[in-house]
Short mmCIF file of C-alpha atoms in Angstrom, two decimals:
data_model
loop_
_atom_site.label_atom_id
_atom_site.label_comp_id
_atom_site.label_asym_id
_atom_site.label_seq_id
_atom_site.Cartn_x
_atom_site.Cartn_y
_atom_site.Cartn_z
CA MET R 1 23.06 15.18 86.82
CA SER R 2 26.50 16.76 87.11
CA ASP R 3 28.18 17.91 90.32
CA ALA R 4 25.74 19.83 92.53
CA HIS R 5 28.51 22.19 93.70
CA GLY R 6 29.72 25.30 91.91
CA ASN R 7 27.87 27.97 90.02
CA PHE R 8 25.33 27.43 87.26
CA GLY R 9 27.87 28.03 84.48
CA ALA R 10 30.23 25.37 85.83
CA ARG R 11 27.42 22.83 86.21
CA PHE R 12 26.10 23.66 82.75
CA ALA R 13 29.57 23.26 81.21
CA GLY R 14 29.87 19.90 82.95
CA ALA R 15 26.58 18.58 81.58
CA ARG R 16 27.03 15.39 79.58
CA SER R 17 24.07 15.74 77.22
CA LEU R 18 21.62 18.25 75.76
CA ARG R 19 18.89 16.66 77.85
CA GLU R 20 20.93 17.27 81.01
CA MET R 21 21.52 20.90 79.96
CA ASP R 22 17.79 21.37 79.35
CA LEU R 23 16.91 19.84 82.72
CA LEU R 24 19.47 22.02 84.49
CA GLU R 25 18.07 25.18 82.84
CA ARG R 26 14.53 24.25 83.82
CA THR R 27 15.26 23.26 87.42
CA GLU R 28 17.27 26.43 88.05
CA GLY R 29 14.76 28.79 86.45
CA ARG R 30 17.01 29.70 83.53
CA ALA R 31 14.80 28.38 80.71
CA GLU R 32 12.29 31.26 80.67
CA GLY R 33 14.77 33.53 78.93
CA PHE R 34 14.86 31.17 75.95
CA VAL R 35 11.13 30.65 75.39
CA GLN R 36 10.72 33.48 72.86
CA PHE R 37 14.03 32.64 71.17
CA ASP R 38 13.12 28.95 70.88
CA ALA R 39 9.70 29.79 69.39
CA PHE R 40 11.30 32.20 66.90
CA ILE R 41 13.96 29.72 65.75
CA GLY R 42 11.40 26.90 65.63
CA ASP R 43 9.16 28.98 63.37
CA LEU R 44 12.08 29.87 61.09
CA LEU R 45 13.13 26.22 60.79
CA THR R 46 9.56 25.13 60.06
CA ARG R 47 9.21 27.78 57.37
CA LEU R 48 12.61 26.86 55.94
CA LEU R 49 11.44 23.28 55.39
CA GLN R 50 7.84 23.99 54.32
CA ASP R 51 7.26 27.40 52.78
CA GLY R 52 8.72 29.68 50.15
CA PRO R 53 11.97 31.62 50.15
CA MET R 54 13.37 32.70 53.53
CA VAL R 55 15.26 35.78 52.41
CA GLN R 56 14.97 38.37 49.72
CA ILE R 57 18.16 40.00 48.52
CA ALA R 58 18.24 43.41 46.88
CA TRP R 59 21.48 43.24 44.90
CA SER R 60 23.36 46.49 44.36
CA THR R 61 26.31 47.33 42.14
CA SER R 62 26.79 50.78 43.64
CA GLY R 63 26.77 49.94 47.35
CA PRO R 64 26.11 47.15 49.81
CA SER R 65 23.33 44.71 48.94
CA GLN R 66 20.49 44.38 51.43
CA MET R 67 19.00 41.17 52.82
CA GLU R 68 15.56 40.90 54.36
CA PHE R 69 13.82 37.92 55.95
CA VAL R 70 10.52 37.20 54.18
CA GLY R 71 7.29 36.48 56.04
CA LEU R 72 8.19 37.60 59.55
CA THR R 73 5.41 38.94 61.72
CA GLY R 74 5.82 42.38 63.26
CA ALA R 75 6.59 40.79 66.64
CA GLN R 76 9.23 38.51 65.09
CA ARG R 77 10.86 41.41 63.26
CA THR R 78 10.94 43.42 66.50
CA PHE R 79 12.42 40.45 68.38
CA MET R 80 15.08 40.01 65.72
CA GLU R 81 15.99 43.71 65.86
CA GLU R 82 16.20 43.63 69.67
CA CYS R 83 18.49 40.59 69.62
CA TRP R 84 20.71 41.04 66.60
CA SER R 85 20.67 44.59 65.25
CA LEU R 86 24.12 46.16 65.21
CA ASP R 87 23.02 49.03 67.47
CA ARG R 88 21.57 46.71 70.11
CA GLN R 89 24.63 44.45 70.09
CA GLN R 90 26.93 47.45 70.44
CA GLU R 91 24.80 48.67 73.38
CA ARG R 92 25.61 45.34 75.03
CA GLY R 93 29.34 45.87 74.44
CA ALA R 94 29.94 44.13 71.11
CA TRP R 95 31.96 46.95 69.56
CA PHE R 96 34.09 44.46 67.61
CA LEU R 97 31.24 43.78 65.14
CA GLU R 98 31.70 45.19 61.66
CA GLU R 99 29.19 47.58 60.09
CA GLN R 100 28.92 45.40 56.97
CA VAL R 101 29.49 41.69 56.57
CA SER R 102 29.37 39.15 53.79
CA ALA R 103 26.73 36.49 54.17
CA ALA R 104 25.78 33.50 52.05
CA ALA R 105 22.12 34.36 52.60
CA GLU R 106 21.01 32.72 49.38
CA LEU R 107 21.77 29.35 51.01
CA LEU R 108 18.71 29.92 53.23
CA ASN R 109 16.59 29.68 50.08
CA LEU R 110 18.15 26.39 48.95
CA PRO R 111 15.41 24.12 50.39
CA TYR R 112 12.81 26.23 48.56
CA HIS R 113 14.76 26.02 45.31
CA TYR R 114 15.07 22.23 45.63
CA ARG R 115 11.31 21.95 46.11
CA THR R 116 10.53 24.15 43.11
CA HIS R 117 13.39 23.35 40.71
CA GLY R 118 14.32 19.80 41.65
CA ARG R 119 17.76 18.54 40.84
CA PHE R 120 18.85 21.79 39.20
CA ALA R 121 18.33 23.92 42.31
CA ALA R 122 22.01 24.11 43.22
CA THR R 123 22.81 25.88 39.94
CA LEU R 124 20.38 28.77 40.46
#
């Protein structure tokens, strides 16, 4: 492992591999904070590769379009709101975030389109 001296952040930054980072988090009791996040991301990635569309977009010509993740459980939706909603991020000091952003959300549906439309999926 990396140098045993210094604070956790310095040792983590000095890790030479993802495995070493993971081991450092586990041995220092820092991994528990990522359990729910890891499960959430793992579920999203599994659904991305196996199920239907990930996002539904309500297009608007008169105002901002809205994007919604499809198929989230109530607990996952709550977790997502707690982590990434604009209000929660601003409560944690992220005042630099914009109220509206552009996102290429339709790219999240690309694996689904390739499964259902084959070689023509990229033109949808």
